mmCIF file of C-alpha atoms in Angstrom:
data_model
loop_
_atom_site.group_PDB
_atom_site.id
_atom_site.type_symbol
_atom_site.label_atom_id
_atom_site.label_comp_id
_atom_site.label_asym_id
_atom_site.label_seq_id
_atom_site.Cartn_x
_atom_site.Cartn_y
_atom_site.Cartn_z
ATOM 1 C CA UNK A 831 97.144 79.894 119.623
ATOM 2 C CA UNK A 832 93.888 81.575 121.785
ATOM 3 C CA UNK A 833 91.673 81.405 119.373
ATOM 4 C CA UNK A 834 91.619 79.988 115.429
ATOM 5 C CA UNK A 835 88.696 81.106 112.802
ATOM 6 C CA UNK A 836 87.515 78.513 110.284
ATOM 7 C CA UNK A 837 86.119 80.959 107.694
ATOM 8 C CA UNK A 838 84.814 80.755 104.029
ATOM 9 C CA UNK A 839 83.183 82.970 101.100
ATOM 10 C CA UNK A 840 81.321 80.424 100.064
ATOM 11 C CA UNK A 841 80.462 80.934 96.321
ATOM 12 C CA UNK A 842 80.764 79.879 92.793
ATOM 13 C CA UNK A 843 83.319 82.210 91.359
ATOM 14 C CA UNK A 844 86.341 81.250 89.971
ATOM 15 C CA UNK A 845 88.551 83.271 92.128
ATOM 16 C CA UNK A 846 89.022 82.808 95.789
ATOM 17 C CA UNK A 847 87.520 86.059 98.154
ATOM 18 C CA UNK A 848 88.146 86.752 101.707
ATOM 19 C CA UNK A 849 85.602 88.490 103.670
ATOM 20 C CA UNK A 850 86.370 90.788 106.844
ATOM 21 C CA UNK A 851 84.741 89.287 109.486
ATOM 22 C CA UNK A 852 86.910 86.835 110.860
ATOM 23 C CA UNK A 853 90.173 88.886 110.293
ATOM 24 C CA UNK A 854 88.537 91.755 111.884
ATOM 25 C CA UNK A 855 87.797 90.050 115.095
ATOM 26 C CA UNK A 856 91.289 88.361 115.185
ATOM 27 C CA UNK A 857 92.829 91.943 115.204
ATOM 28 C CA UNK A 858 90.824 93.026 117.688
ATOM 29 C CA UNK A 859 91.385 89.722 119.606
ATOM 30 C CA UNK A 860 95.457 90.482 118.650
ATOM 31 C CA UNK A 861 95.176 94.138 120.246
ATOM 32 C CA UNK A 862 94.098 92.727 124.068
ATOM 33 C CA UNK A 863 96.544 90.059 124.261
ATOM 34 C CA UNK A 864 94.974 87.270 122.673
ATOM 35 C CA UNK A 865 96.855 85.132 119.591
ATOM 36 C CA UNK A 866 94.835 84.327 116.259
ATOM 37 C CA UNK A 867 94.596 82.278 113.394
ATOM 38 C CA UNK A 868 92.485 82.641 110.334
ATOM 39 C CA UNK A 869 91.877 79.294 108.919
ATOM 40 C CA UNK A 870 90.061 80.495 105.276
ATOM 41 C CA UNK A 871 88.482 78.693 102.120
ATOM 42 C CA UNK A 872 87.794 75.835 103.961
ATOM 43 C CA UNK A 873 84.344 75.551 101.756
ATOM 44 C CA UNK A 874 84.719 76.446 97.992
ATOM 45 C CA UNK A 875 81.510 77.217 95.926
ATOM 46 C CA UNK A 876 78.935 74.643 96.594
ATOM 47 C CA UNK A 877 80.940 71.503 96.039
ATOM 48 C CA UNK A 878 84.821 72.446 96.813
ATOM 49 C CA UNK A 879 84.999 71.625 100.258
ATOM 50 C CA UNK A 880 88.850 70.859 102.297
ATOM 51 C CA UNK A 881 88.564 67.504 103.073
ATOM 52 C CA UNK A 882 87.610 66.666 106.907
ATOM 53 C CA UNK A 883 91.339 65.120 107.048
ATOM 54 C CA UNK A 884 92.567 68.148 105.553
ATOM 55 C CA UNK A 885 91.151 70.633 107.843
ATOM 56 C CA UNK A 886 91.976 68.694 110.950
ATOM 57 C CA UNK A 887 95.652 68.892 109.892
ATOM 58 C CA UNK A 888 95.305 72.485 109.191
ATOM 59 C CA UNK A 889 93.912 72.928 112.669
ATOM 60 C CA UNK A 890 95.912 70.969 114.849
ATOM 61 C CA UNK A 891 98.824 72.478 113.630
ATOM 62 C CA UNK A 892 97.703 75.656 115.810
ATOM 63 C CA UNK A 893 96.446 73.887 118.505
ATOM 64 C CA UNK A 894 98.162 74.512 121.754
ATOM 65 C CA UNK A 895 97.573 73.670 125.509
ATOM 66 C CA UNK A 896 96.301 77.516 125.588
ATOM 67 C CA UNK A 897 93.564 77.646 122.737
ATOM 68 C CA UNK A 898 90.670 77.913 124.144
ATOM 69 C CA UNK A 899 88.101 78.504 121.172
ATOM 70 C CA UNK A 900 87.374 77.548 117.861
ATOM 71 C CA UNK A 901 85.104 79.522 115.767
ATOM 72 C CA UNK A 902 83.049 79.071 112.801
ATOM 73 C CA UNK A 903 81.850 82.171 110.263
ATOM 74 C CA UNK A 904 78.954 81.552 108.742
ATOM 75 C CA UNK A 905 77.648 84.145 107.418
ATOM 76 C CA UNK A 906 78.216 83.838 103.826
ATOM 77 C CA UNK A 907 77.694 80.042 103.858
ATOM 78 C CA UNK A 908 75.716 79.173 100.698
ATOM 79 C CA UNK A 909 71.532 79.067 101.308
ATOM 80 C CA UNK A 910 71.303 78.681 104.871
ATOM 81 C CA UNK A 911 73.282 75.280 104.337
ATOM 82 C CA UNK A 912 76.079 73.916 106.889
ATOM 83 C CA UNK A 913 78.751 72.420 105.120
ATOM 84 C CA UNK A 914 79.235 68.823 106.159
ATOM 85 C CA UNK A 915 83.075 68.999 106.034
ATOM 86 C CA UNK A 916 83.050 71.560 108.944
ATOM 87 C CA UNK A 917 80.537 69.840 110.907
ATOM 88 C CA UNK A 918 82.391 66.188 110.633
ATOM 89 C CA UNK A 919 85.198 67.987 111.796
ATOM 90 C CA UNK A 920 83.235 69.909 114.726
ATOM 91 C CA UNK A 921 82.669 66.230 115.916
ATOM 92 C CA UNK A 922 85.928 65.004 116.104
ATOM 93 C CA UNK A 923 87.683 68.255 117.416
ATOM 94 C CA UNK A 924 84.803 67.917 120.318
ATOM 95 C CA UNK A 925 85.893 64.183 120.862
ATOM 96 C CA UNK A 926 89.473 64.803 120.702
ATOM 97 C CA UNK A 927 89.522 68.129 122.395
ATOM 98 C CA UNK A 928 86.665 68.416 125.039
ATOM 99 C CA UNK A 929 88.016 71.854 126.379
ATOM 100 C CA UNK A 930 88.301 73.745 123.273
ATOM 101 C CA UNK A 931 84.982 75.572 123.296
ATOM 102 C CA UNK A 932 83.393 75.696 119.883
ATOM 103 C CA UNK A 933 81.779 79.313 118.954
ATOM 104 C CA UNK A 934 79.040 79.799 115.950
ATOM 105 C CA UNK A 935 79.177 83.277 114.826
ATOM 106 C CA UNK A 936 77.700 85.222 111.502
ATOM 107 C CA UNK A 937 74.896 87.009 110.548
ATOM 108 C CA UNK A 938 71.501 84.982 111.330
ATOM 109 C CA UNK A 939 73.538 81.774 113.247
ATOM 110 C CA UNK A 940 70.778 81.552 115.682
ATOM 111 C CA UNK A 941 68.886 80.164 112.583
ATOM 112 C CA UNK A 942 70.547 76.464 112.540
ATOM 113 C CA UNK A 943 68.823 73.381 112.976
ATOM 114 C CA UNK A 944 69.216 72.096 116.378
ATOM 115 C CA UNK A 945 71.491 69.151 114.944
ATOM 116 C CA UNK A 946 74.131 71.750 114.109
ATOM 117 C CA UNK A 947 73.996 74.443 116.980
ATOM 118 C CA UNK A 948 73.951 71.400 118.980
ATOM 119 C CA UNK A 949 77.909 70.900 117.627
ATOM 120 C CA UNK A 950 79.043 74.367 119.279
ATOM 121 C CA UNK A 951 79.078 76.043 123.283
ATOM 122 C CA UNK A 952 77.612 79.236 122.133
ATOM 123 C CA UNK A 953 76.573 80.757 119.146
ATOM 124 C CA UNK A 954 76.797 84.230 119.047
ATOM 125 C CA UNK A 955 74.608 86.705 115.981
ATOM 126 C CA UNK A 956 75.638 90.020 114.715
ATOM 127 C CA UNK A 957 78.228 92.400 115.406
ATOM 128 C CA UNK A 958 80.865 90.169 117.701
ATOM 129 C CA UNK A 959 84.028 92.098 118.957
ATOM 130 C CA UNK A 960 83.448 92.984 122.574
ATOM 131 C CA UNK A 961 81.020 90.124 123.087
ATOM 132 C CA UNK A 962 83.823 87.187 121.684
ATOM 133 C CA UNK A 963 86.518 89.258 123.194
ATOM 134 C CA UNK A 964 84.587 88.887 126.944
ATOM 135 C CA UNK A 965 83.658 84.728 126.269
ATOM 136 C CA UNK A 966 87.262 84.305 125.217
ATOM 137 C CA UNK A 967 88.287 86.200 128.225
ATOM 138 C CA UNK A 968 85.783 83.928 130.008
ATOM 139 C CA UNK A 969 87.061 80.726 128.867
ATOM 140 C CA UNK A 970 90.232 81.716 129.894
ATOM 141 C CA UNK A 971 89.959 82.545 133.063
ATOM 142 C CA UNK A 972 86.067 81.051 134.608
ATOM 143 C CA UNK A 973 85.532 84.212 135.428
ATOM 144 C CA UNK A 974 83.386 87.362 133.857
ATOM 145 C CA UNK A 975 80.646 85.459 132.094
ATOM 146 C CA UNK A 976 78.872 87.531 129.460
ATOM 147 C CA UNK A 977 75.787 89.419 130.192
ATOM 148 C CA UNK A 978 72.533 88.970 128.022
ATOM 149 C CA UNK A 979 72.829 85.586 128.026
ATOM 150 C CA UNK A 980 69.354 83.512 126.899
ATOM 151 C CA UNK A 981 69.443 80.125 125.655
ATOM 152 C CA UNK A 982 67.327 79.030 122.434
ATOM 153 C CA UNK A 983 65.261 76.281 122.092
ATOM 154 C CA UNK A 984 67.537 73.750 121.056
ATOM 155 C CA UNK A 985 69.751 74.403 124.531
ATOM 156 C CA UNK A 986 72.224 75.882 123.384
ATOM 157 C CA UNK A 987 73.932 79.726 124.854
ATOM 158 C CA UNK A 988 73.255 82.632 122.476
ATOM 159 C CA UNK A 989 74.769 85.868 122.452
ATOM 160 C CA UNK A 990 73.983 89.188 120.532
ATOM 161 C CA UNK A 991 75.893 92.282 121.082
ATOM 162 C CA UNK A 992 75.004 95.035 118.566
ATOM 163 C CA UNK A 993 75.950 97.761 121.085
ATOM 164 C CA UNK A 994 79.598 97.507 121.143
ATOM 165 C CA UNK A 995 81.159 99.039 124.178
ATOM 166 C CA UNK A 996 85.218 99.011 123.877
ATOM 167 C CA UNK A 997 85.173 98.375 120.138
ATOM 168 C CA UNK A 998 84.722 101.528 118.664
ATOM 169 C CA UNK A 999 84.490 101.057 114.031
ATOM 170 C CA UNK A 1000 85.578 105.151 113.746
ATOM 171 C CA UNK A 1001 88.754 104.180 115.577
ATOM 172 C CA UNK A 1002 89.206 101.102 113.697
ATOM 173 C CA UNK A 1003 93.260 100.900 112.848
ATOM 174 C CA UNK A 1004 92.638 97.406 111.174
ATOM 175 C CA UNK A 1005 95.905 95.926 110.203
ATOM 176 C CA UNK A 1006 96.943 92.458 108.152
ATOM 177 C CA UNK A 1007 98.567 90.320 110.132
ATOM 178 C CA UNK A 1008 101.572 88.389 108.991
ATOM 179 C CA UNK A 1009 99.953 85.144 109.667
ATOM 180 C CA UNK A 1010 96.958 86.018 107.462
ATOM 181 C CA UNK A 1011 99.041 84.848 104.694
ATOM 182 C CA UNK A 1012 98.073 87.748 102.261
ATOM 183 C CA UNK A 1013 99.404 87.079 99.002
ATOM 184 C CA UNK A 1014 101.392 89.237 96.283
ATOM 185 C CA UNK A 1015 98.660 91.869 95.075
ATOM 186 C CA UNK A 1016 95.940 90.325 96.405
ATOM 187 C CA UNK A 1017 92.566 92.317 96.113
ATOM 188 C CA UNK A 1018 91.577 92.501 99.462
ATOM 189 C CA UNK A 1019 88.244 93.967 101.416
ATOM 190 C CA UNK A 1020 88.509 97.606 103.096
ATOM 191 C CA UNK A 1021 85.823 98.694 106.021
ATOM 192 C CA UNK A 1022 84.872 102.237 105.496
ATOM 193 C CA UNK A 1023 81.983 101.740 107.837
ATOM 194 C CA UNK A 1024 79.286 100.134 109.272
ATOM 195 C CA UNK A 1025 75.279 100.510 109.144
ATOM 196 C CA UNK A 1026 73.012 102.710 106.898
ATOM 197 C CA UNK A 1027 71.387 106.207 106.938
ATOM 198 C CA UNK A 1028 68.055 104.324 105.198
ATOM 199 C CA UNK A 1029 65.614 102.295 106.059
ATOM 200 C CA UNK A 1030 64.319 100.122 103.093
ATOM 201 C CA UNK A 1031 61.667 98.395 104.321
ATOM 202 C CA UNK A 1032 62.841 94.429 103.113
ATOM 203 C CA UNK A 1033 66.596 95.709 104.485
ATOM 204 C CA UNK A 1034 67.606 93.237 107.680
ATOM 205 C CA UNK A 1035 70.970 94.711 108.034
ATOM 206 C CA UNK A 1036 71.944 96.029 111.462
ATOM 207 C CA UNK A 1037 72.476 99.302 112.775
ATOM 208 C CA UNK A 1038 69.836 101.112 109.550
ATOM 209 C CA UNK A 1039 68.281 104.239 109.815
ATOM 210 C CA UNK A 1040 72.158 105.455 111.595
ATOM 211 C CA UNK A 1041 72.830 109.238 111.617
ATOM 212 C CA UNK A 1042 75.058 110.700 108.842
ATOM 213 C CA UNK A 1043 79.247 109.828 109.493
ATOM 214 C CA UNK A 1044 78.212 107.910 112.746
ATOM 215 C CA UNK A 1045 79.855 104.257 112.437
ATOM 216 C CA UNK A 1046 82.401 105.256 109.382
ATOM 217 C CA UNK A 1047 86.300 105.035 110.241
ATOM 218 C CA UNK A 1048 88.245 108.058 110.001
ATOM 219 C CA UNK A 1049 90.087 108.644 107.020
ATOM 220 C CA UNK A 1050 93.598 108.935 108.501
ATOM 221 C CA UNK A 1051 93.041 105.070 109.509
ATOM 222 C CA UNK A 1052 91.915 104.327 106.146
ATOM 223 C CA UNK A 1053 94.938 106.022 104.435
ATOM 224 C CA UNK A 1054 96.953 103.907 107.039
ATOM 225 C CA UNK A 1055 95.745 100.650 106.282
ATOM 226 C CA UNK A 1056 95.859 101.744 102.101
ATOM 227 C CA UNK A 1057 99.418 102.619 102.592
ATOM 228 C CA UNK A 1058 100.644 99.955 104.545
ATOM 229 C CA UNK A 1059 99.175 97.313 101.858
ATOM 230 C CA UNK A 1060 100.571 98.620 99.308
ATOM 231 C CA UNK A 1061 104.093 98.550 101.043
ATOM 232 C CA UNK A 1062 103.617 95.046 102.192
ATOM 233 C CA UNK A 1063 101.432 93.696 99.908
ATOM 234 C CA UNK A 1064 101.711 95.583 96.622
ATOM 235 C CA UNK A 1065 97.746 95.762 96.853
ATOM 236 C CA UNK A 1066 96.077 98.643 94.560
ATOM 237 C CA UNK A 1067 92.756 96.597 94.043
ATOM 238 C CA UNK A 1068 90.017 96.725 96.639
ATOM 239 C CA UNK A 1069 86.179 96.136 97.303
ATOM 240 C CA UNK A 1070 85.123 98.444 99.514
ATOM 241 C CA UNK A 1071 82.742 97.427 102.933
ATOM 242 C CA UNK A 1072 80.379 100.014 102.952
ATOM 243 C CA UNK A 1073 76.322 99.413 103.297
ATOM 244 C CA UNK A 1074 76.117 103.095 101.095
ATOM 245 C CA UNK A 1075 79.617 104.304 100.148
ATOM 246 C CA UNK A 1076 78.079 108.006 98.849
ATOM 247 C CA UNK A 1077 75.728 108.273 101.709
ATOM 248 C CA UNK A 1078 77.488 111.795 102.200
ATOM 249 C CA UNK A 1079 79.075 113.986 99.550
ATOM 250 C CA UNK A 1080 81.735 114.889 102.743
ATOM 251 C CA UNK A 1081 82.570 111.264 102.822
ATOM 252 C CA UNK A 1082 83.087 110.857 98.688
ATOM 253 C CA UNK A 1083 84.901 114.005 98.807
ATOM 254 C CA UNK A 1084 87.178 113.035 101.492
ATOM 255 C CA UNK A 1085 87.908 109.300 100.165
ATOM 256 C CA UNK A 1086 88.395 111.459 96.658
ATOM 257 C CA UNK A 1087 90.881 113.670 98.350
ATOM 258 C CA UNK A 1088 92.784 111.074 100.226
ATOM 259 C CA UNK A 1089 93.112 109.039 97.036
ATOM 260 C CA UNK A 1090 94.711 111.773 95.589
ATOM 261 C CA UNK A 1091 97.274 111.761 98.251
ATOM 262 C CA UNK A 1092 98.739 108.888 97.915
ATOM 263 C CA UNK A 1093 101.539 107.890 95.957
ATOM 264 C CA UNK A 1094 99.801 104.998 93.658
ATOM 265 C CA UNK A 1095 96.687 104.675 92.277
ATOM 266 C CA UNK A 1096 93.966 102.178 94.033
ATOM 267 C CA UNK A 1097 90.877 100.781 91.669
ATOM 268 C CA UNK A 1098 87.861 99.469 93.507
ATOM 269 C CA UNK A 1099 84.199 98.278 93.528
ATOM 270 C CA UNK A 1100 81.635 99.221 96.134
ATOM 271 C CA UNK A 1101 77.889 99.542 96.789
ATOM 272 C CA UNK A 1102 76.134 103.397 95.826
ATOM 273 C CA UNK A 1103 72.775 104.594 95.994
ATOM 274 C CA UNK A 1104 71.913 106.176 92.552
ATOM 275 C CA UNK A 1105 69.389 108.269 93.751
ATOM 276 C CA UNK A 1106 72.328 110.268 95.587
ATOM 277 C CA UNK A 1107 74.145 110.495 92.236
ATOM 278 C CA UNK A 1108 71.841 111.872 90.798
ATOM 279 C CA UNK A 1109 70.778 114.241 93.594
ATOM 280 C CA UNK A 1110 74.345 115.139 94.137
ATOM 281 C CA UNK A 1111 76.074 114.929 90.919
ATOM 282 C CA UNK A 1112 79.648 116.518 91.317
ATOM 283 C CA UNK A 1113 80.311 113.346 93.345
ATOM 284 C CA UNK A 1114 80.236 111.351 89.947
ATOM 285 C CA UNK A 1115 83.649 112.347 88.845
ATOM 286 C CA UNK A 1116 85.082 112.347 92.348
ATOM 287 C CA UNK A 1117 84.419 108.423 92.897
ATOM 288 C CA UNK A 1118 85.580 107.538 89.638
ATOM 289 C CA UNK A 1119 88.669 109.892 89.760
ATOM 290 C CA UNK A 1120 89.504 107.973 93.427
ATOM 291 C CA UNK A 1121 89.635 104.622 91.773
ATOM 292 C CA UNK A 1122 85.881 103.384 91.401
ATOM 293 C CA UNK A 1123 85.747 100.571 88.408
ATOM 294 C CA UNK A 1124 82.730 98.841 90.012
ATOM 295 C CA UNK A 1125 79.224 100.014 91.371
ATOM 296 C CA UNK A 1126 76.626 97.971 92.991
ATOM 297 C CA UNK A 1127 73.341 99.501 92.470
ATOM 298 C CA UNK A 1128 69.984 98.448 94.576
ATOM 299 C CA UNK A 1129 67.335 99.581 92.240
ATOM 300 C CA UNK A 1130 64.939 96.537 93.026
ATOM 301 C CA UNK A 1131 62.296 97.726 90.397
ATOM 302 C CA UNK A 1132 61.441 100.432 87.852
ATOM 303 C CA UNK A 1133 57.406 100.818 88.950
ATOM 304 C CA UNK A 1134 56.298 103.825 89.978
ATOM 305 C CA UNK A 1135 53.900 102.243 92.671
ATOM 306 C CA UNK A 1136 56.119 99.531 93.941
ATOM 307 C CA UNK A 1137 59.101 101.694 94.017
ATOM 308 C CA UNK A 1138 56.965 103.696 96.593
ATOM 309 C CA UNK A 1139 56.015 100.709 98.915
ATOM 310 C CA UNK A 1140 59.640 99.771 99.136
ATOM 311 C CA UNK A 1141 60.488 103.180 99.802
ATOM 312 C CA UNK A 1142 62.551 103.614 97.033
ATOM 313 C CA UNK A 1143 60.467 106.049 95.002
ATOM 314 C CA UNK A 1144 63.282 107.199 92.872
ATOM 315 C CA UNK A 1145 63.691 103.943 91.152
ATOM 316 C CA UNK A 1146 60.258 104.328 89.298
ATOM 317 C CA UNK A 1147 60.954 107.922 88.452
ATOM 318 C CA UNK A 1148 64.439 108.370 87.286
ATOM 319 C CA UNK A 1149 66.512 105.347 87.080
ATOM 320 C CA UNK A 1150 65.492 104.501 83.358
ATOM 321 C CA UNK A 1151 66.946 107.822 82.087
ATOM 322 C CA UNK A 1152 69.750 108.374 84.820
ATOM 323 C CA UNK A 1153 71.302 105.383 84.587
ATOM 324 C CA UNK A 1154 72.274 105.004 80.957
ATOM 325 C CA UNK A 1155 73.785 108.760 80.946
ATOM 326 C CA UNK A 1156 75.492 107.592 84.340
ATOM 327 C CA UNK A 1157 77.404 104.567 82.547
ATOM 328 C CA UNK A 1158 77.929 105.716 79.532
ATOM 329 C CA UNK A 1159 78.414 109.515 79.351
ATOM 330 C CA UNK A 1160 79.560 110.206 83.079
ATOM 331 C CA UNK A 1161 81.551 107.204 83.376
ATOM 332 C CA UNK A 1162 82.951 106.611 79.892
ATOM 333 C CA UNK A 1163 81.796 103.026 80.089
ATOM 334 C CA UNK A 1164 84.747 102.302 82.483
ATOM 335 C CA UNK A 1165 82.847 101.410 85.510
ATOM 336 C CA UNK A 1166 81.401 98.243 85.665
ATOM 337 C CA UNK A 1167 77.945 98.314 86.794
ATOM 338 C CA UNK A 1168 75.771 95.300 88.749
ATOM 339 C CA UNK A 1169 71.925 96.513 89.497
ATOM 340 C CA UNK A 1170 70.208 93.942 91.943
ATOM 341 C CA UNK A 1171 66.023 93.772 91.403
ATOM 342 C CA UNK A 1172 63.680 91.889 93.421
ATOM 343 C CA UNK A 1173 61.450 89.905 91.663
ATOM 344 C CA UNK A 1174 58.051 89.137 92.141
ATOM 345 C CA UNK A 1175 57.344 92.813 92.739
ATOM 346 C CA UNK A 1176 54.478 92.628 89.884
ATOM 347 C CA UNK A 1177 52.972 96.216 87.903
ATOM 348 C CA UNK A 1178 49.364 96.349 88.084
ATOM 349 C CA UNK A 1179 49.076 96.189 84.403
ATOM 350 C CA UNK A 1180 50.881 92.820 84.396
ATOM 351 C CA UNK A 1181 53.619 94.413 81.793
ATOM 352 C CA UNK A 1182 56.882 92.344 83.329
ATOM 353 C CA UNK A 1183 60.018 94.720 82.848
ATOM 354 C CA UNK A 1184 63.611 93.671 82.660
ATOM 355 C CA UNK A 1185 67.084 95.023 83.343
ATOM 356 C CA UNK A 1186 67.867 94.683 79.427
ATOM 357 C CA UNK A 1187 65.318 96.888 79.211
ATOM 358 C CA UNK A 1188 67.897 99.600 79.978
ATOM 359 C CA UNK A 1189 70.399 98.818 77.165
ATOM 360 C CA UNK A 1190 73.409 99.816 79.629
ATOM 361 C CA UNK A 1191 75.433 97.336 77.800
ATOM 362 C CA UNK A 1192 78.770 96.490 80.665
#
């Protein structure tokens, strides 16, 4: 095996969650020649951990004379904390294999103490396909070393590549692999794309601000991928990757129409922007005739005033009367709805304000 993820959702839930990342990149490592193993759970919630004994089994069980990289997702690891199983591990895979390079990747991995980059070769941030796919081409052959290299402070090689060149997210024919081990109906994550059209201003995502349908797969793909779980997998149940799923009523109407299409139903949960409900409302029955049983709404406050500063004024003018309808009239109560707020964004008046607030009851 070339290359073999150790990945994790790290969280409290009660059910165990895979996140795209790491499958992504081993399909994409797949399609140039390279073999791949996901490795996943290997941290459970904040205790659940595989044992260090556990995980070096797991490993070595892949471990050929041709790997040539190990790598570590972190993104979703639990307060900015690296979990001591996988870094007791690091250790003894560096001791007992000193030419299997160790790679750091996820979303803000540049922000590690010293004491843990200090376990890996590189450590790269951000969007990864072309830039793993050249160091594992590197590794391979001592030849080709990656442009934009820097070091940070702690010594140690860092790579960012948010400018993908070969790997292309509109073309994106992501496929399960048999060795991913998907199980019997599994709810499993779907990319529709990547980036936003907004720009909130406490939003640290990548690629905001994007032009409308840059970055989002084509449909045909997506049908693909739907179809081909279902045959495989029995899957129906999805959450759907998407910084703003409705960020286009051409997008919603396309999903709608695709759903429609195929022979079984699918049921998912995904992030909107209510303001675009409610600017464009014949998408509301589209999304929840295509399968939507879960929303994800950023309203971060209901003050006129702060709404503004965060640039989202709509909050403070319409979301106390447009939600409720939404949920309850629109959507029959059969979509499950999760609102995020940021607190500590105070009214001048001192009045606090809560979600309950709305009565939306689910």
């Amino acid at each position: 095996m070339n290359v073999i993820f150790w990945s994790a959702l790290q969280n409290s839930f009660l059910y165990a969650q895979r996140y795209i990342g790491p499958y992504q990149l081993s399909h994409w490592l797949r399609k140039h020649g390279h073999s791949s193993q996901v490795i996943d759970f290997v941290v459970k919630g904040s205790k659940a951990k595989y044992k260090v004994k556990t995980l070096m089994e797991l490993t070595e069980k892949f471990i050929t004379k041709e790997t040539q990289v190990i790598g570590v997702s972190s993104t979703f690891f639990m307060k900015r904390e690296f979990p001591t199983n996988i870094a007791s591990a690091l250790k003894k895979i560096k001791k007992k294999y000193p030419n299997i390079k160790l790679v750091l990747g996820g979303n803000k991995a540049e922000t590690y103490s010293p004491e843990i980059t200090a376990l890996f070769d590189c450590v790269v941030v951000g969007l990864a396909e072309d830039i793993l796919l050249e160091l594992v081409e590197f590794y391979k052959t001592g030849q080709g070393e990656p442009i934009g290299v820097r070091e940070l402070p702690h010594k140690v090689k860092f790579y960012r590549d948010s400018n993908q060149k070969r790997f292309n997210i509109e073309d994106s024919d992501f496929k399960w692999a048999d060795n991913d081990l998907i199980m019997p109906g599994e709810v499993l994550p779907l990319e529709i794309s990547r980036g936003c059209i907004f720009k909130c201003k406490f939003c640290q995502y990548p690629l905001l601000g994007r032009s409308k349908n840059d970055y989002t797969r084509k449909m045909e793909h997506i049908e693909a991928e739907l179809r081909d779980n279902y045959e495989r997998f029995g899957t129906t149940n999805y959450y759907l990757l998407d910084d703003t799923f409705n960020d286009t009523v051409d997008k919603v109407k396309a999903f709608y129409e695709m759903t429609q299409r195929l022979p079984f139903k699918i049921r998912y949960a995904t992030y909107l922007r209510a303001d675009l409900l409610h600017r464009f409302p014949e998408t509301i029955p589209m999304l929840k005739e295509s399968g939507l049983r879960g929303a994800h709404f950023g309203i971060e406050t209901f003050h006129p005033e702060m709404s503004k500063l965060i640039g989202k004024a709509w909050s403070g003018k319409h979301a106390k009367e447009f939600l409720p309808k939404l949920i309850h009239e629109d959507w029959n109560d059969e979509v499950v709805i999760h609102i995020s707020m940021i607190v500590g964004l105070a009214r001048a008046d001192g009045v606090t304000e809560t979600v309950a607030d709305l009565k939306l009851g689910t």
